[in-house]
GROMACS .gro file of C-alpha atoms in nm:
model
  501
    1MET     CA    1   3.370 -22.496  23.636
    2LEU     CA    2   3.031 -22.569  23.477
    3ARG     CA    3   3.006 -22.887  23.687
    4GLU     CA    4   3.068 -22.687  24.005
    5SER     CA    5   2.805 -22.431  23.904
    6VAL     CA    6   2.553 -22.705  23.833
    7CYS     CA    7   2.627 -22.862  24.171
    8MET     CA    8   2.579 -22.529  24.346
    9ILE     CA    9   2.256 -22.465  24.157
   10SER     CA   10   2.130 -22.813  24.246
   11ASP     CA   11   2.216 -22.746  24.610
   12MET     CA   12   2.022 -22.419  24.595
   13PHE     CA   13   1.722 -22.595  24.447
   14VAL     CA   14   1.744 -22.863  24.713
   15TYR     CA   15   1.749 -22.589  24.982
   16SER     CA   16   1.456 -22.414  24.815
   17TRP     CA   17   1.253 -22.732  24.792
   18MET     CA   18   1.336 -22.825  25.151
   19SER     CA   19   1.207 -22.485  25.265
   20PHE     CA   20   0.900 -22.532  25.050
   21LEU     CA   21   0.840 -22.879  25.197
   22THR     CA   22   0.884 -22.735  25.547
   23VAL     CA   23   0.613 -22.482  25.472
   24LEU     CA   24   0.386 -22.751  25.330
   25LEU     CA   25   0.432 -22.971  25.634
   26ALA     CA   26   0.355 -22.679  25.865
   27LEU     CA   27   0.048 -22.589  25.660
   28ASP     CA   28  -0.287 -22.655  25.817
   29PRO     CA   29  -0.536 -22.753  25.540
   30LYS     CA   30  -0.819 -22.598  25.740
   31ASP     CA   31  -0.645 -22.259  25.788
   32PRO     CA   32  -0.754 -22.020  25.506
   33ILE     CA   33  -0.485 -21.764  25.593
   34ALA     CA   34  -0.215 -22.030  25.560
   35ILE     CA   35  -0.359 -22.124  25.219
   36GLU     CA   36  -0.346 -21.756  25.120
   37ARG     CA   37   0.020 -21.740  25.221
   38LEU     CA   38   0.099 -22.053  25.017
   39ASN     CA   39  -0.085 -21.921  24.712
   40LEU     CA   40   0.098 -21.589  24.730
   41MET     CA   41   0.432 -21.768  24.767
   42ASN     CA   42   0.358 -21.985  24.461
   43MET     CA   43   0.252 -21.681  24.261
   44ALA     CA   44   0.570 -21.500  24.364
   45LYS     CA   45   0.776 -21.800  24.259
   46LEU     CA   46   0.602 -21.822  23.920
   47SER     CA   47   0.628 -21.447  23.869
   48ILE     CA   48   1.000 -21.435  23.951
   49LYS     CA   49   1.073 -21.738  23.736
   50GLY     CA   50   0.873 -21.607  23.441
   51LEU     CA   51   1.034 -21.263  23.470
   52ILE     CA   52   1.386 -21.409  23.470
   53GLU     CA   53   1.314 -21.641  23.172
   54SER     CA   54   1.148 -21.370  22.964
   55ALA     CA   55   1.420 -21.115  23.046
   56LEU     CA   56   1.697 -21.357  22.941
   57ASN     CA   57   1.514 -21.445  22.621
   58LEU     CA   58   1.457 -21.076  22.549
   59GLY     CA   59   1.821 -20.994  22.604
   60ARG     CA   60   1.782 -20.620  22.675
   61THR     CA   61   1.713 -20.378  22.956
   62LEU     CA   62   1.355 -20.391  23.083
   63ASP     CA   63   1.130 -20.085  23.097
   64SER     CA   64   0.806 -19.995  23.276
   65ASP     CA   65   0.579 -20.127  22.998
   66TYR     CA   66   0.712 -20.482  23.017
   67ALA     CA   67   0.412 -20.699  23.118
   68PRO     CA   68   0.593 -20.970  23.326
   69LEU     CA   69   0.767 -20.692  23.521
   70GLN     CA   70   0.436 -20.520  23.591
   71GLN     CA   71   0.285 -20.851  23.711
   72PHE     CA   72   0.586 -20.907  23.936
   73PHE     CA   73   0.527 -20.573  24.109
   74VAL     CA   74   0.155 -20.657  24.145
   75VAL     CA   75   0.241 -20.991  24.310
   76MET     CA   76   0.494 -20.824  24.542
   77GLU     CA   77   0.233 -20.566  24.634
   78HIS     CA   78  -0.013 -20.842  24.730
   79CYS     CA   79   0.256 -21.017  24.934
   80LEU     CA   80   0.341 -20.698  25.125
   81LYS     CA   81  -0.028 -20.620  25.185
   82HIS     CA   82  -0.107 -20.962  25.329
   83GLY     CA   83  -0.187 -20.938  25.700
   84LEU     CA   84  -0.139 -20.562  25.728
   85LYS     CA   85  -0.293 -20.401  26.035
   86THR     CA   86  -0.563 -20.143  25.966
   87LYS     CA   87  -0.483 -19.793  26.089
   88LYS     CA   88  -0.761 -19.546  26.159
   89THR     CA   89  -0.714 -19.193  26.026
   90PHE     CA   90  -0.934 -18.885  25.982
   91LEU     CA   91  -1.025 -19.004  25.632
   92GLY     CA   92  -1.115 -19.355  25.743
   93GLN     CA   93  -0.930 -19.685  25.762
   94ASN     CA   94  -0.598 -19.715  25.579
   95LYS     CA   95  -0.385 -20.019  25.488
   96SER     CA   96  -0.051 -19.927  25.331
   97PHE     CA   97   0.278 -20.117  25.305
   98TRP     CA   98   0.479 -19.792  25.288
   99GLY     CA   99   0.527 -19.796  25.666
  100PRO     CA  100   0.723 -20.126  25.676
  101LEU     CA  101   0.936 -20.019  25.378
  102GLU     CA  102   1.037 -19.702  25.564
  103LEU     CA  103   1.193 -19.922  25.834
  104VAL     CA  104   1.457 -20.041  25.586
  105GLU     CA  105   1.619 -19.697  25.596
  106LYS     CA  106   1.678 -19.736  25.972
  107LEU     CA  107   1.811 -20.093  25.938
  108THR     CA  108   2.025 -20.037  25.625
  109PRO     CA  109   2.173 -19.690  25.569
  110GLU     CA  110   2.213 -19.764  25.195
  111ALA     CA  111   1.834 -19.757  25.159
  112GLY     CA  112   1.824 -19.392  25.268
  113GLU     CA  113   1.897 -19.282  24.911
  114ILE     CA  114   1.591 -19.471  24.779
  115THR     CA  115   1.363 -19.331  25.050
  116ALA     CA  116   1.484 -18.976  24.984
  117SER     CA  117   1.431 -19.019  24.607
  118VAL     CA  118   1.077 -19.150  24.664
  119LYS     CA  119   0.990 -18.854  24.888
  120ASP     CA  120   1.128 -18.611  24.629
  121LEU     CA  121   0.916 -18.746  24.342
  122PRO     CA  122   0.660 -18.474  24.258
  123GLY     CA  123   0.373 -18.691  24.130
  124LEU     CA  124   0.331 -18.913  24.437
  125LYS     CA  125   0.056 -18.817  24.680
  126THR     CA  126  -0.044 -19.142  24.855
  127PRO     CA  127   0.152 -19.392  25.068
  128ILE     CA  128   0.071 -19.678  24.827
  129GLY     CA  129   0.223 -19.481  24.540
  130ARG     CA  130   0.540 -19.424  24.743
  131GLY     CA  131   0.558 -19.798  24.821
  132ARG     CA  132   0.530 -19.891  24.451
  133ALA     CA  133   0.803 -19.640  24.361
  134TRP     CA  134   1.025 -19.781  24.638
  135LEU     CA  135   0.994 -20.138  24.494
  136ARG     CA  136   1.092 -20.017  24.145
  137LEU     CA  137   1.395 -19.822  24.270
  138ALA     CA  138   1.512 -20.118  24.483
  139LEU     CA  139   1.486 -20.350  24.179
  140MET     CA  140   1.690 -20.108  23.963
  141GLN     CA  141   1.950 -20.089  24.243
  142LYS     CA  142   1.959 -20.475  24.257
  143LYS     CA  143   1.917 -20.462  24.637
  144LEU     CA  144   1.555 -20.577  24.666
  145SER     CA  145   1.645 -20.921  24.803
  146ASP     CA  146   1.889 -20.776  25.058
  147TYR     CA  147   1.637 -20.521  25.181
  148MET     CA  148   1.362 -20.784  25.212
  149LYS     CA  149   1.591 -21.019  25.407
  150THR     CA  150   1.690 -20.737  25.642
  151LEU     CA  151   1.325 -20.647  25.695
  152ILE     CA  152   1.209 -21.007  25.754
  153ASN     CA  153   1.484 -21.069  26.010
  154ARG     CA  154   1.340 -20.792  26.231
  155LYS     CA  155   1.002 -20.940  26.316
  156ASP     CA  156   0.995 -20.738  26.637
  157LEU     CA  157   0.962 -20.423  26.425
  158LEU     CA  158   0.728 -20.581  26.169
  159SER     CA  159   0.482 -20.678  26.444
  160GLU     CA  160   0.384 -20.311  26.465
  161PHE     CA  161   0.248 -20.324  26.107
  162TYR     CA  162   0.154 -20.691  26.045
  163GLU     CA  163  -0.064 -20.947  26.213
  164ALA     CA  164   0.102 -21.251  26.367
  165ASN     CA  165  -0.012 -21.481  26.080
  166ALA     CA  166   0.087 -21.245  25.796
  167LEU     CA  167   0.311 -21.363  25.511
  168MET     CA  168   0.599 -21.134  25.617
  169MET     CA  169   0.588 -21.282  25.968
  170GLU     CA  170   0.599 -21.649  25.858
  171GLU     CA  171   0.841 -21.877  25.667
  172GLU     CA  172   0.683 -21.789  25.331
  173GLY     CA  173   0.831 -21.440  25.359
  174ALA     CA  174   1.183 -21.582  25.401
  175VAL     CA  175   1.130 -21.810  25.095
  176ILE     CA  176   1.020 -21.515  24.881
  177ALA     CA  177   1.322 -21.311  25.001
  178GLY     CA  178   1.548 -21.597  24.891
  179LEU     CA  179   1.379 -21.619  24.549
  180LEU     CA  180   1.433 -21.246  24.493
  181VAL     CA  181   1.811 -21.299  24.473
  182GLY     CA  182   1.768 -21.427  24.115
  183LEU     CA  183   1.639 -21.087  24.004
  184ASN     CA  184   1.988 -20.940  24.046
  185VAL     CA  185   2.074 -21.071  23.693
  186ILE     CA  186   1.808 -20.844  23.541
  187ASP     CA  187   1.883 -20.490  23.426
  188ALA     CA  188   1.583 -20.257  23.447
  189ASN     CA  189   1.545 -19.889  23.361
  190LEU     CA  190   1.212 -19.768  23.495
  191CYS     CA  191   1.096 -19.410  23.440
  192MET     CA  192   0.837 -19.309  23.703
  193LYS     CA  193   0.788 -18.940  23.621
  194GLY     CA  194   0.495 -18.983  23.385
  195GLU     CA  195   0.356 -19.298  23.549
  196ASP     CA  196   0.051 -19.271  23.777
  197LEU     CA  197   0.149 -19.498  24.066
  198ASP     CA  198  -0.118 -19.366  24.305
  199SER     CA  199  -0.425 -19.485  24.113
  200GLN     CA  200  -0.305 -19.813  23.959
  201VAL     CA  201  -0.520 -20.120  24.027
  202GLY     CA  202  -0.308 -20.417  24.129
  203VAL     CA  203  -0.480 -20.723  23.972
  204ILE     CA  204  -0.287 -21.048  23.910
  205ASP     CA  205  -0.315 -21.177  23.551
  206PHE     CA  206  -0.316 -21.558  23.590
  207SER     CA  207  -0.332 -21.616  23.213
  208MET     CA  208   0.040 -21.543  23.190
  209TYR     CA  209   0.116 -21.842  23.413
  210LEU     CA  210  -0.136 -22.096  23.267
  211LYS     CA  211   0.041 -22.300  22.993
  212ASP     CA  212  -0.096 -22.563  22.756
  213GLY     CA  213   0.053 -22.912  22.801
  214GLY     CA  214   0.090 -22.986  22.422
  215PRO     CA  215   0.392 -23.078  22.213
  216SER     CA  216   0.518 -22.718  22.210
  217VAL     CA  217   0.589 -22.747  22.578
  218LYS     CA  218   0.787 -23.064  22.532
  219SER     CA  219   0.979 -22.918  22.243
  220THR     CA  220   1.091 -22.622  22.452
  221GLU     CA  221   1.165 -22.827  22.762
  222GLY     CA  222   1.535 -22.842  22.686
  223ASP     CA  223   1.555 -22.466  22.632
  224GLY     CA  224   1.371 -22.410  22.959
  225GLN     CA  225   1.615 -22.632  23.145
  226ILE     CA  226   1.911 -22.444  22.996
  227THR     CA  227   1.750 -22.111  23.088
  228ALA     CA  228   1.683 -22.237  23.439
  229ILE     CA  229   2.044 -22.354  23.469
  230LEU     CA  230   2.167 -22.012  23.352
  231ASP     CA  231   1.937 -21.837  23.596
  232GLN     CA  232   2.057 -22.060  23.874
  233LYS     CA  233   2.417 -21.997  23.767
  234ASN     CA  234   2.362 -21.620  23.778
  235TYR     CA  235   2.191 -21.656  24.111
  236VAL     CA  236   2.481 -21.862  24.247
  237GLU     CA  237   2.733 -21.610  24.116
  238GLU     CA  238   2.543 -21.328  24.279
  239LEU     CA  239   2.522 -21.523  24.602
  240ASN     CA  240   2.893 -21.605  24.578
  241ARG     CA  241   2.966 -21.235  24.528
  242HIS     CA  242   2.772 -21.149  24.841
  243LEU     CA  243   2.942 -21.425  25.037
  244SER     CA  244   3.285 -21.313  24.914
  245ALA     CA  245   3.212 -20.960  25.018
  246SER     CA  246   3.099 -21.085  25.360
  247VAL     CA  247   3.414 -21.298  25.393
  248ASN     CA  248   3.633 -21.004  25.297
  249ASN     CA  249   3.461 -20.785  25.552
  250LEU     CA  250   3.499 -21.049  25.821
  251GLN     CA  251   3.865 -21.102  25.727
  252ALA     CA  252   3.927 -20.728  25.750
  253LYS     CA  253   3.761 -20.723  26.091
  254VAL     CA  254   3.972 -21.023  26.204
  255ASP     CA  255   4.291 -20.850  26.084
  256ALA     CA  256   4.193 -20.532  26.263
  257LEU     CA  257   4.120 -20.729  26.580
  258GLU     CA  258   4.454 -20.911  26.556
  259LYS     CA  259   4.637 -20.582  26.511
  260SER     CA  260   4.453 -20.427  26.803
  261ASN     CA  261   4.523 -20.738  27.012
  262THR     CA  262   4.893 -20.721  26.929
  263LYS     CA  263   4.901 -20.352  27.006
  264LEU     CA  264   4.720 -20.409  27.335
  265THR     CA  265   4.967 -20.687  27.425
  266GLU     CA  266   5.261 -20.457  27.357
  267GLU     CA  267   5.098 -20.179  27.556
  268LEU     CA  268   5.033 -20.424  27.841
  269ALA     CA  269   5.401 -20.528  27.846
  270VAL     CA  270   5.509 -20.164  27.843
  271ALA     CA  271   5.261 -20.090  28.121
  272ASN     CA  272   5.395 -20.383  28.330
  273ASN     CA  273   5.752 -20.260  28.285
  274ARG     CA  274   5.640 -19.912  28.376
  275ILE     CA  275   5.466 -20.045  28.689
  276ILE     CA  276   5.783 -20.227  28.797
  277THR     CA  277   5.990 -19.914  28.737
  278LEU     CA  278   5.742 -19.705  28.932
  279GLN     CA  279   5.747 -19.951  29.222
  280GLU     CA  280   6.128 -19.928  29.235
  281ASP     CA  281   6.104 -19.549  29.223
  282VAL     CA  282   5.850 -19.556  29.504
  283GLU     CA  283   6.080 -19.767  29.724
  284ARG     CA  284   6.372 -19.537  29.651
  285VAL     CA  285   6.163 -19.229  29.723
  286LYS     CA  286   6.047 -19.383  30.051
  287GLU     CA  287   6.406 -19.439  30.162
  288GLU     CA  288   6.509 -19.090  30.058
  289SER     CA  289   6.206 -18.940  30.229
  290SER     CA  290   6.284 -19.124  30.554
  291GLN     CA  291   6.644 -18.999  30.547
  292LEU     CA  292   6.529 -18.650  30.459
  293LEU     CA  293   6.274 -18.664  30.742
  294GLU     CA  294   6.542 -18.754  30.997
  295SER     CA  295   6.773 -18.477  30.880
  296THR     CA  296   6.485 -18.234  30.873
  297CYS     CA  297   6.388 -18.323  31.230
  298LYS     CA  298   6.740 -18.251  31.345
  299VAL     CA  299   6.751 -17.921  31.164
  300VAL     CA  300   6.407 -17.829  31.297
  301LYS     CA  301   6.504 -17.904  31.654
  302ALA     CA  302   6.816 -17.692  31.615
  303ASP     CA  303   6.622 -17.405  31.460
  304LEU     CA  304   6.330 -17.412  31.703
  305SER     CA  305   6.497 -17.181  31.952
  306ALA     CA  306   6.591 -16.926  31.685
  307ASP     CA  307   6.254 -16.959  31.524
  308GLY     CA  308   6.086 -16.890  31.861
  309GLN     CA  309   6.242 -16.545  31.884
  310ILE     CA  310   6.168 -16.473  31.518
  311LEU     CA  311   5.813 -16.597  31.571
  312GLY     CA  312   5.767 -16.366  31.873
  313GLU     CA  313   5.894 -16.067  31.679
  314ALA     CA  314   5.676 -16.165  31.387
  315ARG     CA  315   5.374 -16.186  31.618
  316LYS     CA  316   5.449 -15.843  31.762
  317GLN     CA  317   5.490 -15.702  31.415
  318LEU     CA  318   5.169 -15.874  31.311
  319LYS     CA  319   4.982 -15.723  31.608
  320GLU     CA  320   5.123 -15.379  31.530
  321GLU     CA  321   5.028 -15.409  31.164
  322THR     CA  322   4.684 -15.537  31.266
  323ARG     CA  323   4.639 -15.237  31.497
  324LEU     CA  324   4.755 -14.999  31.224
  325ARG     CA  325   4.525 -15.166  30.977
  326LEU     CA  326   4.230 -15.135  31.217
  327ASP     CA  327   4.314 -14.768  31.277
  328ALA     CA  328   4.338 -14.712  30.905
  329GLU     CA  329   4.005 -14.888  30.855
  330LYS     CA  330   3.843 -14.674  31.127
  331GLU     CA  331   3.989 -14.358  30.974
  332LEU     CA  332   3.873 -14.472  30.634
  333GLU     CA  333   3.524 -14.537  30.770
  334LEU     CA  334   3.532 -14.193  30.937
  335HIS     CA  335   3.636 -14.030  30.610
  336ILE     CA  336   3.368 -14.223  30.427
  337GLY     CA  337   3.109 -14.110  30.683
  338MET     CA  338   3.228 -13.750  30.658
  339LYS     CA  339   3.218 -13.772  30.283
  340GLN     CA  340   2.865 -13.910  30.295
  341GLU     CA  341   2.764 -13.635  30.540
  342MET     CA  342   2.923 -13.376  30.313
  343GLU     CA  343   2.735 -13.518  30.019
  344VAL     CA  344   2.411 -13.509  30.218
  345SER     CA  345   2.482 -13.154  30.338
  346MET     CA  346   2.567 -13.047  29.983
  347LYS     CA  347   2.241 -13.193  29.863
  348MET     CA  348   2.053 -13.021  30.148
  349LEU     CA  349   2.240 -12.695  30.074
  350GLU     CA  350   2.149 -12.718  29.708
  351LYS     CA  351   1.791 -12.787  29.806
  352ASP     CA  352   1.798 -12.495  30.055
  353ILE     CA  353   1.946 -12.264  29.789
  354CYS     CA  354   1.672 -12.364  29.549
  355GLU     CA  355   1.410 -12.305  29.818
  356LYS     CA  356   1.567 -11.967  29.909
  357GLN     CA  357   1.573 -11.867  29.546
  358ASP     CA  358   1.206 -11.953  29.524
  359ALA     CA  359   1.144 -11.762  29.851
  360LEU     CA  360   1.346 -11.467  29.719
  361LEU     CA  361   1.130 -11.455  29.411
  362ALA     CA  362   0.821 -11.474  29.629
  363LEU     CA  363   0.955 -11.201  29.859
  364ARG     CA  364   1.033 -10.981  29.563
  365GLN     CA  365   0.678 -11.025  29.449
  366GLN     CA  366   0.559 -10.942  29.803
  367LEU     CA  367   0.791 -10.637  29.806
  368GLU     CA  368   0.636 -10.517  29.484
  369GLU     CA  369   0.293 -10.573  29.634
  370LEU     CA  370   0.394 -10.390  29.952
  371ARG     CA  371   0.531 -10.102  29.750
  372LYS     CA  372   0.202 -10.079  29.570
  373LEU     CA  373   0.024 -10.104  29.906
  374ASN     CA  374   0.253  -9.835  30.048
  375GLN     CA  375   0.170  -9.608  29.760
  376GLU     CA  376  -0.198  -9.673  29.817
  377LEU     CA  377  -0.152  -9.609  30.191
  378SER     CA  378   0.037  -9.286  30.118
  379VAL     CA  379  -0.245  -9.175  29.890
  380LYS     CA  380  -0.495  -9.270  30.160
  381SER     CA  381  -0.281  -9.092  30.422
  382GLN     CA  382  -0.275  -8.778  30.209
  383ASN     CA  383  -0.650  -8.805  30.169
  384SER     CA  384  -0.689  -8.861  30.544
  385ASP     CA  385  -0.460  -8.561  30.615
  386ALA     CA  386  -0.678  -8.342  30.394
  387ALA     CA  387  -0.983  -8.474  30.575
  388MET     CA  388  -0.814  -8.407  30.909
  389LYS     CA  389  -0.735  -8.053  30.803
  390GLN     CA  390  -1.096  -8.002  30.709
  391LYS     CA  391  -1.206  -8.152  31.041
  392SER     CA  392  -0.949  -7.940  31.225
  393GLU     CA  393  -1.086  -7.630  31.056
  394ILE     CA  394  -1.437  -7.740  31.148
  395ILE     CA  395  -1.324  -7.803  31.507
  396SER     CA  396  -1.152  -7.462  31.522
  397ARG     CA  397  -1.468  -7.299  31.393
  398LEU     CA  398  -1.668  -7.498  31.647
  399ASP     CA  399  -1.423  -7.383  31.918
  400GLU     CA  400  -1.470  -7.022  31.811
  401THR     CA  401  -1.846  -7.071  31.809
  402ALA     CA  402  -1.825  -7.235  32.151
  403ASN     CA  403  -1.612  -6.949  32.283
  404GLN     CA  404  -1.857  -6.699  32.138
  405MET     CA  405  -2.143  -6.892  32.297
  406VAL     CA  406  -1.957  -6.898  32.629
  407GLY     CA  407  -1.907  -6.524  32.608
  408THR     CA  408  -2.269  -6.477  32.517
  409ILE     CA  409  -2.374  -6.702  32.806
  410LYS     CA  410  -2.156  -6.506  33.045
  411GLN     CA  411  -2.302  -6.179  32.916
  412LEU     CA  412  -2.651  -6.324  32.954
  413GLU     CA  413  -2.574  -6.449  33.304
  414LEU     CA  414  -2.425  -6.113  33.393
  415ARG     CA  415  -2.721  -5.939  33.240
  416SER     CA  416  -2.964  -6.161  33.425
  417HIS     CA  417  -2.772  -6.111  33.745
  418LEU     CA  418  -2.776  -5.737  33.700
  419GLU     CA  419  -3.146  -5.746  33.624
  420MET     CA  420  -3.205  -5.951  33.936
  421GLU     CA  421  -3.015  -5.705  34.148
  422LEU     CA  422  -3.195  -5.413  33.989
  423ARG     CA  423  -3.528  -5.580  34.050
  424LYS     CA  424  -3.437  -5.656  34.407
  425GLU     CA  425  -3.318  -5.302  34.450
  426LYS     CA  426  -3.644  -5.169  34.309
  427GLU     CA  427  -3.847  -5.396  34.531
  428ARG     CA  428  -3.651  -5.292  34.826
  429LYS     CA  429  -3.688  -4.922  34.746
  430SER     CA  430  -4.045  -4.925  34.631
  431GLY     CA  431  -4.179  -5.207  34.842
  432PHE     CA  432  -4.394  -5.505  34.744
  433TYR     CA  433  -4.687  -5.435  34.505
  434PRO     CA  434  -4.937  -5.700  34.399
  435ASP     CA  435  -4.971  -5.547  34.054
  436SER     CA  436  -4.613  -5.620  33.982
  437LEU     CA  437  -4.650  -5.998  34.037
  438PRO     CA  438  -4.740  -6.094  33.679
  439GLU     CA  439  -4.453  -5.897  33.544
  440GLU     CA  440  -4.222  -6.068  33.788
  441LYS     CA  441  -4.355  -6.406  33.686
  442ARG     CA  442  -4.293  -6.319  33.327
  443ASN     CA  443  -3.941  -6.212  33.406
  444PHE     CA  444  -3.885  -6.531  33.603
  445THR     CA  445  -4.013  -6.743  33.317
  446THR     CA  446  -3.792  -6.558  33.075
  447GLN     CA  447  -3.494  -6.610  33.296
  448ARG     CA  448  -3.567  -6.981  33.329
  449GLU     CA  449  -3.593  -7.021  32.955
  450VAL     CA  450  -3.270  -6.836  32.908
  451ARG     CA  451  -3.104  -7.062  33.164
  452PHE     CA  452  -3.243  -7.371  32.991
  453GLU     CA  453  -3.110  -7.252  32.657
  454ILE     CA  454  -2.777  -7.180  32.817
  455GLU     CA  455  -2.763  -7.532  32.963
  456GLU     CA  456  -2.857  -7.684  32.626
  457MET     CA  457  -2.588  -7.484  32.456
  458LYS     CA  458  -2.339  -7.599  32.720
  459LYS     CA  459  -2.436  -7.963  32.658
  460GLU     CA  460  -2.395  -7.919  32.284
  461LEU     CA  461  -2.062  -7.755  32.341
  462GLU     CA  462  -1.944  -8.047  32.557
  463GLU     CA  463  -2.059  -8.298  32.296
  464VAL     CA  464  -1.879  -8.106  32.023
  465ARG     CA  465  -1.564  -8.100  32.234
  466LYS     CA  466  -1.586  -8.472  32.308
  467GLU     CA  467  -1.642  -8.551  31.941
  468ASN     CA  468  -1.347  -8.332  31.849
  469ILE     CA  469  -1.123  -8.509  32.101
  470LEU     CA  470  -1.242  -8.852  31.979
  471LEU     CA  471  -1.177  -8.763  31.617
  472ARG     CA  472  -0.830  -8.642  31.700
  473LYS     CA  473  -0.751  -8.963  31.890
  474LEU     CA  474  -0.883  -9.183  31.606
  475LEU     CA  475  -0.685  -8.990  31.348
  476GLU     CA  476  -0.365  -9.011  31.553
  477LYS     CA  477  -0.419  -9.381  31.621
  478ARG     CA  478  -0.483  -9.455  31.256
  479ASN     CA  479  -0.175  -9.266  31.142
  480THR     CA  480   0.034  -9.437  31.408
  481CYS     CA  481  -0.092  -9.789  31.319
  482SER     CA  482  -0.039  -9.740  30.946
  483CYS     CA  483   0.313  -9.611  30.999
  484VAL     CA  484   0.399  -9.894  31.240
  485CYS     CA  485   0.260 -10.165  31.009
  486LEU     CA  486   0.440 -10.020  30.712
  487ARG     CA  487   0.766 -10.005  30.905
  488GLN     CA  488   0.723 -10.363  31.030
  489ASP     CA  489   0.653 -10.494  30.680
  490VAL     CA  490   0.952 -10.311  30.539
  491ASN     CA  491   1.174 -10.438  30.820
  492GLU     CA  492   1.052 -10.798  30.774
  493GLN     CA  493   1.113 -10.782  30.401
  494ASP     CA  494   1.459 -10.640  30.452
  495GLN     CA  495   1.538 -10.909  30.710
  496SER     CA  496   1.409 -11.192  30.485
  497ILE     CA  497   1.608 -11.057  30.191
  498ILE     CA  498   1.920 -11.042  30.410
  499ASP     CA  499   1.858 -11.399  30.535
  500ASN     CA  500   1.811 -11.532  30.184
  501LEU     CA  501   2.124 -11.359  30.064
   0.00000   0.00000   0.00000
């Protein structure tokens, strides 16, 4: 068993050295970036080897204060930072390897637990601190080599973060991922709660890897070889475990595929049998359908005559029902129209009732106003009647005065006439005397004045009579108009009230 382990370890070393020689042959001595990649690969190799040797010699679980472990993380940080593309942010340029490590979660679902734990740590504020915490958790989970291999195999995704000549994009990255398998023999318990991962300065301490070539080295050469063999043995066992797991998974997949293939073969045979059965059923159904079609044609021909009469009756009945349905629809439309008209008339009637109620209220107010006006007119009529009585009394007095004046005028005319006859009689008896001329003139003047006064009094009497007649007409007209207007208003109000009711 030990011989087989030694053989496997020697094979692994041969593979490692062949990869290393391939890198050396591809190395351009004038390319400084290639020299940087080679130096980082050598430092990673020395760091991993020294960490494994010191951990096996120590023989206990490693913690965060262990110096070789701290240097290993510093070297890994330099390897991951090599060739990173610079990203511009608001705070300036930023180069962080946390972005590539986040891709592992998408490629390997098992890494989701580590990413979630890193994001939940309270003391981490920068991407570089999250990347350092991720490396420590992956080492404790003993999956760092698997995650790095998965990441290196997807160079199409890494090209977003790294330059084309970066370590992770070249063969040196694959060599480092292979060397990380040996770390699976180490047990580490790293507490990151009190550790300041954001502000640590990653400086490689080369003094840990510079050894003196004295006798002490030769004396411990045998122990170093044994330790290397044990490390290689552990590495081979870990690799064998991974390969066994892969073989088991592949075997399970092969078994599942064989079972599915067998099941599909059985289903195919059943489907073929079913197809044959269905074809036979189709042929049988075709024959039966042809026979049934012939018999049906005969029956149909025999029943066509009877069906013709039934069809005619059915058509007549259909026409009658159609006519009845149309009549019913027309009657329904008529009823609907009447109903709509009734609704409209009801609405108009309600509106008319409301308007008539408003008009009734207005008419009642007008009636009250007319009653008040009637009372005022009655008062005015009474006043006008009193005035008419006074005017009638005045007119009667004027009539009496006029009659008295007429009598007086007649007496005066009679008197003047008698005087004229007496004077004529005297003149006739006594003859004409010149001395009597002045007296006659005076008498003539007096008579003329009396006549003038009589004419004036007649004119005044006529004017008084005319004025009396005019006043009577105006009073009668006024009384008549007021009575007619009052009656018309009362009649109109009564008619409007009757109409509204």
